Amino acid sequence: MNVTVFLPQVLRPDCGGAARVAIPLAAADGRMPLRDVLDELALRHPRLDQRLRDEQGRLRRYVNVFVDDDECRAVAGLDTPVADGTEIRVLPSVAGG
Amino acid sequence: MAFLLVIGTRKGLFTATSDDRRIWRLSGPHRLDSEDYANMAGVYAIGVDPHTRRILVGTESSHFGPSVWFSDDLGGSWHEPQRAPIAFPDDIDDSFTRVWQFAFGDEPGTVYAGVEPTALFRSTDGGESFKLVRALWDHPHRSDWFPGAGGAAIHTVLPGRVAAEGTDPRSMTVAMSTGGVYQTRDSGATWAPASTGIRATFLPEEYPEHGQCVHKVAVASDGVFYAQNHHGVYRSEDPAASGWTSIADGLPVDFGFAMVAHPHTPGTVLNFPVISEACHLPPDHRLQVQRTDDGGATWRPVNKGLPQDPYYGIVLRDGACTDGADVPGFYFGTRTGDVYVATDDGEEWTQVAAHLPDVLCVRAVEV
């Protein structure tokens, strides 16, 4: 299966300047949790993962990750299922400062 | 000879340079990365390695978390390790929030980071990767430590010294809020509380063995320790053996955050008084510095050059420092974004910068 992760401008330096990252994944039943997608992303771009999650793998408070149109916390958090062709968008929340 | 002043603020890193410490060239906020996120991050800790002149800064972005950046060209360019330089190991269900203090060991490349949550990390590669000092994390007192208003952190790290008499690379003194002062004499394998005599106004036991909210410990040139506490100012020649003695008499208030010891003259210490915990404003709404030249027996204000109008910015724990020069400069920054320097042995202040974001920490070096 393949998913695409879209990144905001501010995070692109941490993945070589790319606006999107295509990730081929091996999933037996064609689905996997968002956590596993982020783990795969972390292997390729560890500093990007540092921006998104703490060292315990928890999503940072003001980082929103949309799985297709749904922010993952509104679904099942990092257990939100991801399927072939899913688009994942990382967006800073309207917060912080 | 020139001087570099590094200023950490709630919104980024600034530097100032000067040949005479009177006229300063301010620059910033510095671009640590190629985007703006790190420029907007709070800079909570600055360290300048005495062996290499590498500058380390600890940042925390509200969106993208903490990190450590370093510069090997006195702030001209900045770099960040590919992997998080400070992180708790997998078996600890906690996560690194921010660096509160960098300190440097005698051995080149040895860097200590006092962090939030209350922990000490050690690097042997100049600050590019750190490992948790496990014995302090596993200390049986940990359950008694709790966060003050600023968070639970180790904010004072003093390698090599546990008493005025002598230094030893296996020794170290740290202080935490809350928790108090702890010392090791065996390279961090064991840690013992060293807070006897420091009062805790917020605990049922007025003078507990541990649990105090020490705000900053400074070491004078003769090795004597000076501590600004959450209510209480103290000195000690040997915290573990003889405890701490109050030297708050003569100060307008006994609350504050920062303490700076003269780098060459024993007994001379600067203090930055603050009205107590519920207020956090300068006493009488006047920006002021207090100075002792007799180890805390007497205090006097050294306010020449400071604003005489009402003033509301205070000096935080690491918001004051000395450059350690032969004729030392003393520096402090306030939460209302003003930075001052005194170059005549600390008697008269000149403004370095104004209207910055709130100043969290300053470090100055001769370069």
CSV table of C-alpha atoms in Angstrom, one decimal:
chain,number,residue,atom,x,y,z
A,1,MET,CA,0.0,0.0,0.0
A,2,ASN,CA,1.0,3.6,-0.5
A,3,VAL,CA,0.2,6.7,1.5
A,4,THR,CA,1.3,10.3,1.0
A,5,VAL,CA,2.2,12.6,3.9
A,6,PHE,CA,1.8,16.4,3.1
A,7,LEU,CA,3.9,18.7,5.2
A,8,PRO,CA,3.6,22.5,5.9
A,9,GLN,CA,6.3,24.8,4.8
A,10,VAL,CA,7.8,25.1,8.3
A,11,LEU,CA,8.6,21.4,8.5
A,12,ARG,CA,9.9,20.8,5.0
A,13,PRO,CA,13.6,21.5,5.9
A,14,ASP,CA,13.4,18.4,8.1
A,15,CYS,CA,12.6,16.1,5.2
A,16,GLY,CA,14.9,17.5,2.6
A,17,GLY,CA,12.6,20.3,1.5
A,18,ALA,CA,9.8,18.1,0.2
A,19,ALA,CA,6.2,19.2,0.4
A,20,ARG,CA,5.0,15.7,0.3
A,21,VAL,CA,6.5,12.3,1.1
A,22,ALA,CA,5.2,9.1,-0.5
A,23,ILE,CA,5.6,6.1,1.7
A,24,PRO,CA,5.3,2.5,0.5
A,25,LEU,CA,4.2,0.3,3.3
A,26,ALA,CA,3.7,-3.5,3.7
A,27,ALA,CA,0.4,-4.2,5.3
A,28,ALA,CA,-1.1,-7.7,5.3
A,29,ASP,CA,-4.7,-6.6,5.1
A,30,GLY,CA,-4.2,-3.3,3.4
A,31,ARG,CA,-4.6,-1.3,6.5
A,32,MET,CA,-2.4,-0.1,9.3
A,33,PRO,CA,-2.5,2.3,12.2
A,34,LEU,CA,-1.3,5.9,11.7
A,35,ARG,CA,1.3,5.2,14.3
A,36,ASP,CA,3.0,2.7,12.0
A,37,VAL,CA,3.1,5.2,9.2
A,38,LEU,CA,4.7,7.8,11.5
A,39,ASP,CA,7.2,5.2,12.6
A,40,GLU,CA,8.2,4.6,9.0
A,41,LEU,CA,8.4,8.3,8.4
A,42,ALA,CA,10.7,8.6,11.5
A,43,LEU,CA,13.1,6.0,10.1
A,44,ARG,CA,13.6,8.2,7.0
A,45,HIS,CA,13.4,11.6,8.7
A,46,PRO,CA,14.2,11.4,12.5
A,47,ARG,CA,14.3,15.1,13.0
A,48,LEU,CA,10.9,15.5,11.4
A,49,ASP,CA,9.5,12.9,13.8
A,50,GLN,CA,11.1,14.9,16.7
A,51,ARG,CA,8.9,17.8,15.7
A,52,LEU,CA,5.7,15.7,15.5
A,53,ARG,CA,6.1,13.4,18.5
A,54,ASP,CA,7.9,13.3,21.8
A,55,GLU,CA,10.3,10.4,22.6
A,56,GLN,CA,7.5,8.3,24.0
A,57,GLY,CA,5.7,8.5,20.6
A,58,ARG,CA,3.0,10.9,21.8
A,59,LEU,CA,1.8,13.5,19.3
A,60,ARG,CA,2.8,17.0,20.3
A,61,ARG,CA,-0.1,19.0,21.7
A,62,TYR,CA,-0.2,21.6,18.9
A,63,VAL,CA,0.5,19.3,16.0
A,64,ASN,CA,-2.6,18.2,14.1
A,65,VAL,CA,-2.5,15.2,11.8
A,66,PHE,CA,-5.4,14.8,9.4
A,67,VAL,CA,-6.1,11.3,7.9
A,68,ASP,CA,-7.9,12.2,4.8
A,69,ASP,CA,-10.3,14.8,6.2
A,70,ASP,CA,-10.3,13.8,9.8
A,71,GLU,CA,-8.0,15.0,12.5
A,72,CYS,CA,-6.7,11.8,14.0
A,73,ARG,CA,-7.6,12.7,17.6
A,74,ALA,CA,-11.3,12.8,16.5
A,75,VAL,CA,-11.0,9.3,15.2
A,76,ALA,CA,-8.7,7.0,17.2
A,77,GLY,CA,-5.5,9.1,17.7
A,78,LEU,CA,-2.4,7.3,16.5
A,79,ASP,CA,-4.5,4.1,16.2
A,80,THR,CA,-6.5,5.7,13.4
A,81,PRO,CA,-6.6,3.3,10.5
A,82,VAL,CA,-4.7,4.2,7.3
A,83,ALA,CA,-5.4,2.5,4.0
A,84,ASP,CA,-3.9,2.4,0.6
A,85,GLY,CA,-4.1,5.8,-1.0
A,86,THR,CA,-4.8,7.7,2.2
A,87,GLU,CA,-3.6,11.3,2.3
A,88,ILE,CA,-2.1,12.4,5.6
A,89,ARG,CA,-1.7,16.1,6.3
A,90,VAL,CA,0.4,17.5,9.1
A,91,LEU,CA,-0.7,21.0,10.1
A,92,PRO,CA,0.3,23.2,13.1
A,93,SER,CA,-2.8,23.9,15.2
A,94,VAL,CA,-4.3,27.4,15.7
A,95,ALA,CA,-2.7,27.6,19.1
A,96,GLY,CA,0.6,27.9,20.8
A,97,GLY,CA,2.6,31.1,20.8
B,1,MET,CA,39.5,42.2,22.9
B,2,ALA,CA,35.8,41.9,22.2
B,3,PHE,CA,32.8,40.7,24.1
B,4,LEU,CA,29.8,38.6,23.1
B,5,LEU,CA,26.5,38.7,24.9
B,6,VAL,CA,24.0,35.9,24.1
B,7,ILE,CA,20.4,36.7,25.0
B,8,GLY,CA,17.7,34.0,25.2
B,9,THR,CA,14.2,35.3,25.0
B,10,ARG,CA,10.6,34.0,24.9
B,11,LYS,CA,10.8,34.6,21.2
B,12,GLY,CA,14.1,33.7,19.9
B,13,LEU,CA,17.8,34.3,20.3
B,14,PHE,CA,19.6,37.6,20.2
B,15,THR,CA,23.3,38.5,20.4
B,16,ALA,CA,25.2,41.7,21.1
B,17,THR,CA,28.9,42.4,20.5
B,18,SER,CA,31.1,45.1,21.9
B,19,ASP,CA,34.7,46.1,22.0
B,20,ASP,CA,34.4,48.2,25.1
B,21,ARG,CA,31.2,46.8,26.7
B,22,ARG,CA,29.6,50.3,26.5
B,23,ILE,CA,28.6,50.5,22.9
B,24,TRP,CA,26.8,47.3,21.7
B,25,ARG,CA,25.7,46.0,18.3
B,26,LEU,CA,22.6,44.0,18.8
B,27,SER,CA,21.4,41.4,16.3
B,28,GLY,CA,18.5,39.0,16.1
B,29,PRO,CA,16.3,37.2,16.4
B,30,HIS,CA,18.8,34.8,14.9
B,31,ARG,CA,17.6,32.3,12.3
B,32,LEU,CA,18.6,29.0,13.9
B,33,ASP,CA,16.9,27.0,11.1
B,34,SER,CA,15.9,27.8,7.5
B,35,GLU,CA,12.3,28.3,8.5
B,36,ASP,CA,10.8,30.4,11.3
B,37,TYR,CA,9.8,27.8,13.8
B,38,ALA,CA,13.0,27.9,15.8
B,39,ASN,CA,13.2,31.7,15.6
B,40,MET,CA,9.9,31.8,17.3
B,41,ALA,CA,10.9,29.3,20.0
B,42,GLY,CA,11.7,30.2,23.5
B,43,VAL,CA,15.4,30.0,24.4
B,44,TYR,CA,15.5,28.8,28.0
B,45,ALA,CA,19.2,27.9,28.3
B,46,ILE,CA,22.5,29.1,26.9
B,47,GLY,CA,26.0,27.6,27.5
B,48,VAL,CA,29.4,28.6,26.1
B,49,ASP,CA,31.9,25.8,26.3
B,50,PRO,CA,35.1,27.2,27.9
B,51,HIS,CA,37.2,24.6,26.0
B,52,THR,CA,35.9,25.2,22.5
B,53,ARG,CA,33.7,28.4,22.6
B,54,ARG,CA,30.9,26.3,21.2
B,55,ILE,CA,27.6,28.0,22.0
B,56,LEU,CA,24.7,25.7,23.0
B,57,VAL,CA,21.1,26.9,23.2
B,58,GLY,CA,18.1,25.0,24.4
B,59,THR,CA,14.9,25.9,22.7
B,60,GLU,CA,11.3,25.0,23.1
B,61,SER,CA,8.7,25.6,20.4
B,62,SER,CA,5.1,25.5,21.6
B,63,HIS,CA,4.2,23.6,18.4
B,64,PHE,CA,7.2,21.4,17.6
B,65,GLY,CA,8.8,20.8,21.0
B,66,PRO,CA,12.3,21.2,22.5
B,67,SER,CA,15.7,20.9,20.9
B,68,VAL,CA,19.3,21.8,21.3
B,69,TRP,CA,21.2,23.9,18.8
B,70,PHE,CA,24.9,24.7,18.6
B,71,SER,CA,27.2,27.2,16.9
B,72,ASP,CA,30.9,26.8,16.4
B,73,ASP,CA,31.4,30.3,15.0
B,74,LEU,CA,30.1,32.4,17.9
B,75,GLY,CA,26.6,32.6,16.6
B,76,GLY,CA,27.3,33.0,12.9
B,77,SER,CA,25.7,29.7,12.0
B,78,TRP,CA,23.6,27.2,13.9
B,79,HIS,CA,23.2,23.5,13.7
B,80,GLU,CA,20.9,20.9,15.2
B,81,PRO,CA,21.6,17.2,15.5
B,82,GLN,CA,19.7,14.9,13.2
B,83,ARG,CA,18.3,13.0,16.2
B,84,ALA,CA,16.9,14.5,19.3
B,85,PRO,CA,20.0,15.2,21.4
B,86,ILE,CA,18.1,14.8,24.7
B,87,ALA,CA,15.5,12.1,25.2
B,88,PHE,CA,14.4,9.9,28.0
B,89,PRO,CA,15.0,6.2,27.5
B,90,ASP,CA,12.2,3.9,26.5
B,91,ASP,CA,11.5,2.5,29.9
B,92,ILE,CA,10.7,6.0,31.3
B,93,ASP,CA,7.2,7.1,30.6
B,94,ASP,CA,8.1,10.8,30.5
B,95,SER,CA,9.3,13.2,27.8
B,96,PHE,CA,11.9,15.9,27.7
B,97,THR,CA,10.3,19.4,27.9
B,98,ARG,CA,13.2,21.8,27.9
B,99,VAL,CA,16.8,22.5,29.0
B,100,TRP,CA,17.1,24.9,31.9
B,101,GLN,CA,20.9,24.9,32.3
B,102,PHE,CA,24.0,23.9,30.5
B,103,ALA,CA,27.3,23.3,32.4
B,104,PHE,CA,30.7,22.1,31.3
B,105,GLY,CA,33.0,19.6,32.9
B,106,ASP,CA,36.8,19.7,33.1
B,107,GLU,CA,37.1,17.0,30.5
B,108,PRO,CA,36.7,18.6,27.0
B,109,GLY,CA,33.4,17.6,25.4
B,110,THR,CA,31.7,17.0,28.7
B,111,VAL,CA,28.5,18.9,28.9
B,112,TYR,CA,25.7,18.6,31.5
B,113,ALA,CA,22.1,19.6,30.9
B,114,GLY,CA,19.7,20.2,33.8
B,115,VAL,CA,16.3,19.7,32.3
B,116,GLU,CA,12.5,19.7,32.8
B,117,PRO,CA,11.1,17.3,34.0
B,118,THR,CA,13.6,17.1,36.9
B,119,ALA,CA,16.6,15.3,35.4
B,120,LEU,CA,20.3,15.6,34.6
B,121,PHE,CA,21.8,14.6,31.3
B,122,ARG,CA,25.5,14.2,30.4
B,123,SER,CA,27.1,14.5,27.0
B,124,THR,CA,30.7,13.5,26.1
B,125,ASP,CA,30.6,14.8,22.5
B,126,GLY,CA,30.2,18.5,23.1
B,127,GLY,CA,26.4,18.5,23.5
B,128,GLU,CA,25.4,16.7,20.3
B,129,SER,CA,24.0,13.7,22.2
B,130,PHE,CA,23.2,13.2,25.9
B,131,LYS,CA,22.5,10.3,28.2
B,132,LEU,CA,20.4,10.4,31.4
B,133,VAL,CA,22.2,10.4,34.7
B,134,ARG,CA,20.2,7.5,35.9
B,135,ALA,CA,21.0,7.5,39.6
B,136,LEU,CA,19.5,10.9,40.1
B,137,TRP,CA,16.4,10.1,38.1
B,138,ASP,CA,16.0,6.9,40.2
B,139,HIS,CA,16.5,8.8,43.5
B,140,PRO,CA,14.1,7.6,46.2
B,141,HIS,CA,13.2,11.3,46.9
B,142,ARG,CA,11.8,11.8,43.4
B,143,SER,CA,8.2,11.3,44.5
B,144,ASP,CA,8.7,14.2,46.9
B,145,TRP,CA,9.8,16.6,44.1
B,146,PHE,CA,7.1,18.6,42.5
B,147,PRO,CA,6.9,21.5,40.1
B,148,GLY,CA,6.8,25.2,41.1
B,149,ALA,CA,5.2,27.8,38.9
B,150,GLY,CA,7.9,27.5,36.3
B,151,GLY,CA,7.9,23.7,36.1
B,152,ALA,CA,9.8,20.8,37.7
B,153,ALA,CA,13.5,21.2,36.7
B,154,ILE,CA,17.1,21.1,37.5
B,155,HIS,CA,18.2,24.7,37.0
B,156,THR,CA,21.6,24.8,38.6
B,157,VAL,CA,24.4,22.5,37.7
B,158,LEU,CA,27.8,23.0,39.3
B,159,PRO,CA,30.4,20.4,38.2
B,160,GLY,CA,33.5,19.7,40.3
B,161,ARG,CA,32.4,21.2,43.6
B,162,VAL,CA,30.5,20.2,46.7
B,163,ALA,CA,32.2,22.5,49.2
B,164,ALA,CA,34.3,25.7,49.3
B,165,GLU,CA,37.4,23.6,50.1
B,166,GLY,CA,38.8,22.0,47.0
B,167,THR,CA,37.4,20.7,43.7
B,168,ASP,CA,37.1,17.2,42.4
B,169,PRO,CA,35.9,16.1,38.9
B,170,ARG,CA,33.9,13.3,40.5
B,171,SER,CA,31.9,15.9,42.5
B,172,MET,CA,28.9,18.0,41.5
B,173,THR,CA,26.2,20.1,43.1
B,174,VAL,CA,22.7,20.5,41.5
B,175,ALA,CA,19.6,22.4,42.6
B,176,MET,CA,16.1,21.9,41.6
B,177,SER,CA,12.7,23.5,42.0
B,178,THR,CA,11.3,21.9,44.0
B,179,GLY,CA,13.5,19.4,45.6
B,180,GLY,CA,16.4,21.4,46.9
B,181,VAL,CA,20.2,20.9,46.6
B,182,TYR,CA,21.7,17.5,45.9
B,183,GLN,CA,25.4,16.5,45.7
B,184,THR,CA,27.4,13.6,44.3
B,185,ARG,CA,31.0,12.7,45.1
B,186,ASP,CA,31.2,9.6,43.0
B,187,SER,CA,30.6,10.8,39.4
B,188,GLY,CA,26.8,10.7,39.7
B,189,ALA,CA,26.5,7.1,41.1
B,190,THR,CA,24.9,8.3,44.3
B,191,TRP,CA,23.3,11.6,45.3
B,192,ALA,CA,22.6,13.1,48.8
B,193,PRO,CA,20.4,16.0,49.8
B,194,ALA,CA,22.4,19.1,51.0
B,195,SER,CA,19.7,21.6,51.9
B,196,THR,CA,19.9,21.6,55.7
B,197,GLY,CA,19.1,25.1,57.0
B,198,ILE,CA,17.1,26.2,54.0
B,199,ARG,CA,13.5,27.0,55.0
B,200,ALA,CA,10.5,25.6,53.1
B,201,THR,CA,7.5,27.9,53.6
B,202,PHE,CA,5.2,25.7,51.6
B,203,LEU,CA,5.8,22.4,53.5
B,204,PRO,CA,4.4,21.3,56.8
B,205,GLU,CA,8.0,20.8,58.1
B,206,GLU,CA,9.7,24.2,58.1
B,207,TYR,CA,13.2,22.9,57.8
B,208,PRO,CA,13.0,19.6,55.9
B,209,GLU,CA,15.9,17.4,54.8
B,210,HIS,CA,14.8,17.9,51.2
B,211,GLY,CA,12.0,19.4,49.2
B,212,GLN,CA,13.0,23.0,49.2
B,213,CYS,CA,12.5,25.3,46.3
B,214,VAL,CA,15.9,26.6,45.6
B,215,HIS,CA,15.9,29.1,42.7
B,216,LYS,CA,19.6,29.5,41.9
B,217,VAL,CA,23.0,28.6,43.5
B,218,ALA,CA,26.1,30.7,42.6
B,219,VAL,CA,29.6,29.8,43.6
B,220,ALA,CA,32.0,32.6,44.5
B,221,SER,CA,35.7,32.7,43.7
B,222,ASP,CA,36.6,31.2,47.1
B,223,GLY,CA,34.2,28.4,46.5
B,224,VAL,CA,31.5,29.6,48.9
B,225,PHE,CA,27.9,28.8,47.7
B,226,TYR,CA,25.2,31.4,47.6
B,227,ALA,CA,21.6,30.4,47.2
B,228,GLN,CA,18.5,32.4,46.3
B,229,ASN,CA,15.5,30.5,47.4
B,230,HIS,CA,11.8,30.6,47.2
B,231,HIS,CA,11.8,32.9,50.2
B,232,GLY,CA,15.3,33.0,51.7
B,233,VAL,CA,18.8,33.9,50.7
B,234,TYR,CA,21.6,31.7,52.1
B,235,ARG,CA,25.3,31.0,52.1
B,236,SER,CA,27.3,27.9,52.8
B,237,GLU,CA,30.9,26.8,52.8
B,238,ASP,CA,30.0,23.1,52.9
B,239,PRO,CA,26.2,22.4,52.4
B,240,ALA,CA,26.4,18.7,53.3
B,241,ALA,CA,28.5,19.1,56.4
B,242,SER,CA,27.5,22.5,57.9
B,243,GLY,CA,24.3,23.4,56.1
B,244,TRP,CA,23.1,26.8,55.0
B,245,THR,CA,23.0,30.1,56.9
B,246,SER,CA,20.5,32.9,56.1
B,247,ILE,CA,22.0,36.1,54.7
B,248,ALA,CA,18.6,37.7,53.9
B,249,ASP,CA,18.8,40.4,56.6
B,250,GLY,CA,19.4,43.7,54.8
B,251,LEU,CA,17.7,42.8,51.6
B,252,PRO,CA,14.4,44.5,50.8
B,253,VAL,CA,12.7,41.1,50.4
B,254,ASP,CA,14.0,37.5,50.7
B,255,PHE,CA,12.4,36.3,47.4
B,256,GLY,CA,14.0,36.4,44.0
B,257,PHE,CA,15.4,34.1,41.3
B,258,ALA,CA,18.9,35.1,40.2
B,259,MET,CA,22.3,35.2,42.0
B,260,VAL,CA,25.6,36.1,40.5
B,261,ALA,CA,28.9,35.9,42.3
B,262,HIS,CA,31.9,38.0,41.5
B,263,PRO,CA,34.4,35.9,39.5
B,264,HIS,CA,37.4,37.1,41.4
B,265,THR,CA,36.4,38.8,44.7
B,266,PRO,CA,35.3,36.5,47.5
B,267,GLY,CA,32.2,37.7,49.3
B,268,THR,CA,30.9,39.9,46.5
B,269,VAL,CA,27.5,38.7,45.2
B,270,LEU,CA,24.7,40.4,43.2
B,271,ASN,CA,21.1,39.7,44.0
B,272,PHE,CA,17.9,40.7,42.2
B,273,PRO,CA,15.0,41.0,44.6
B,274,VAL,CA,11.4,40.2,43.6
B,275,ILE,CA,8.2,40.5,45.6
B,276,SER,CA,7.0,37.1,46.6
B,277,GLU,CA,5.4,34.3,44.7
B,278,ALA,CA,1.9,35.7,44.3
B,279,CYS,CA,3.2,39.0,42.7
B,280,HIS,CA,6.6,38.6,40.9
B,281,LEU,CA,7.3,42.3,40.6
B,282,PRO,CA,10.3,44.4,41.7
B,283,PRO,CA,10.0,45.7,45.2
B,284,ASP,CA,8.5,49.2,45.2
B,285,HIS,CA,8.1,48.8,41.5
B,286,ARG,CA,11.7,49.9,41.0
B,287,LEU,CA,14.2,47.9,39.0
B,288,GLN,CA,17.0,47.2,41.5
B,289,VAL,CA,20.1,45.2,42.1
B,290,GLN,CA,21.4,44.4,45.6
B,291,ARG,CA,25.1,43.8,46.3
B,292,THR,CA,27.0,42.4,49.2
B,293,ASP,CA,30.8,42.7,49.6
B,294,ASP,CA,31.0,40.8,52.9
B,295,GLY,CA,29.5,37.5,52.1
B,296,GLY,CA,25.9,38.6,52.8
B,297,ALA,CA,26.5,40.3,56.2
B,298,THR,CA,25.3,43.6,54.7
B,299,TRP,CA,23.6,44.5,51.4
B,300,ARG,CA,23.4,47.8,49.5
B,301,PRO,CA,21.6,48.8,46.3
B,302,VAL,CA,23.6,49.3,43.1
B,303,ASN,CA,21.1,51.1,41.0
B,304,LYS,CA,23.0,53.8,39.2
B,305,GLY,CA,22.0,53.9,35.6
B,306,LEU,CA,18.8,51.9,36.1
B,307,PRO,CA,15.4,53.4,35.4
B,308,GLN,CA,14.0,55.6,38.1
B,309,ASP,CA,10.4,55.3,36.8
B,310,PRO,CA,8.1,52.5,38.0
B,311,TYR,CA,9.3,49.3,36.5
B,312,TYR,CA,7.6,45.9,36.3
B,313,GLY,CA,10.1,43.4,34.8
B,314,ILE,CA,12.0,41.0,37.0
B,315,VAL,CA,15.2,39.0,36.5
B,316,LEU,CA,14.7,35.3,36.1
B,317,ARG,CA,17.1,32.5,37.3
B,318,ASP,CA,19.5,32.6,34.4
B,319,GLY,CA,18.7,36.2,33.4
B,320,ALA,CA,22.0,37.4,35.0
B,321,CYS,CA,25.6,36.5,34.5
B,322,THR,CA,29.2,37.7,34.5
B,323,ASP,CA,31.7,37.6,31.6
B,324,GLY,CA,34.4,36.6,34.0
B,325,ALA,CA,36.9,39.1,32.6
B,326,ASP,CA,39.7,40.5,34.7
B,327,VAL,CA,37.6,43.5,35.3
B,328,PRO,CA,34.3,41.7,35.1
B,329,GLY,CA,31.2,42.8,33.4
B,330,PHE,CA,27.9,41.9,35.0
B,331,TYR,CA,24.8,41.5,32.9
B,332,PHE,CA,21.1,41.1,33.4
B,333,GLY,CA,17.9,41.0,31.3
B,334,THR,CA,14.3,41.5,32.4
B,335,ARG,CA,11.0,40.0,31.6
B,336,THR,CA,10.1,43.4,30.0
B,337,GLY,CA,12.9,43.0,27.5
B,338,ASP,CA,15.6,45.3,28.8
B,339,VAL,CA,19.3,44.2,29.1
B,340,TYR,CA,21.9,46.0,31.2
B,341,VAL,CA,25.6,45.7,31.7
B,342,ALA,CA,27.9,47.1,34.4
B,343,THR,CA,31.6,47.2,33.6
B,344,ASP,CA,33.0,49.2,36.5
B,345,ASP,CA,33.0,46.2,38.8
B,346,GLY,CA,29.3,46.2,39.0
B,347,GLU,CA,28.6,49.7,40.3
B,348,GLU,CA,26.9,51.5,37.3
B,349,TRP,CA,24.6,50.1,34.7
B,350,THR,CA,24.4,50.8,30.9
B,351,GLN,CA,21.5,49.6,28.7
B,352,VAL,CA,22.5,47.1,26.1
B,353,ALA,CA,19.1,46.5,24.6
B,354,ALA,CA,15.5,47.5,25.1
B,355,HIS,CA,12.1,46.3,24.0
B,356,LEU,CA,13.1,42.7,23.4
B,357,PRO,CA,10.8,39.8,24.1
B,358,ASP,CA,11.0,38.8,27.7
B,359,VAL,CA,14.5,37.8,28.6
B,360,LEU,CA,14.9,34.2,29.9
B,361,CYS,CA,18.7,33.9,30.1
B,362,VAL,CA,21.9,35.7,29.3
B,363,ARG,CA,25.5,34.5,28.9
B,364,ALA,CA,28.5,36.7,28.2
B,365,VAL,CA,32.1,35.9,27.2
B,366,GLU,CA,35.3,37.6,26.2
B,367,VAL,CA,36.1,36.6,22.6
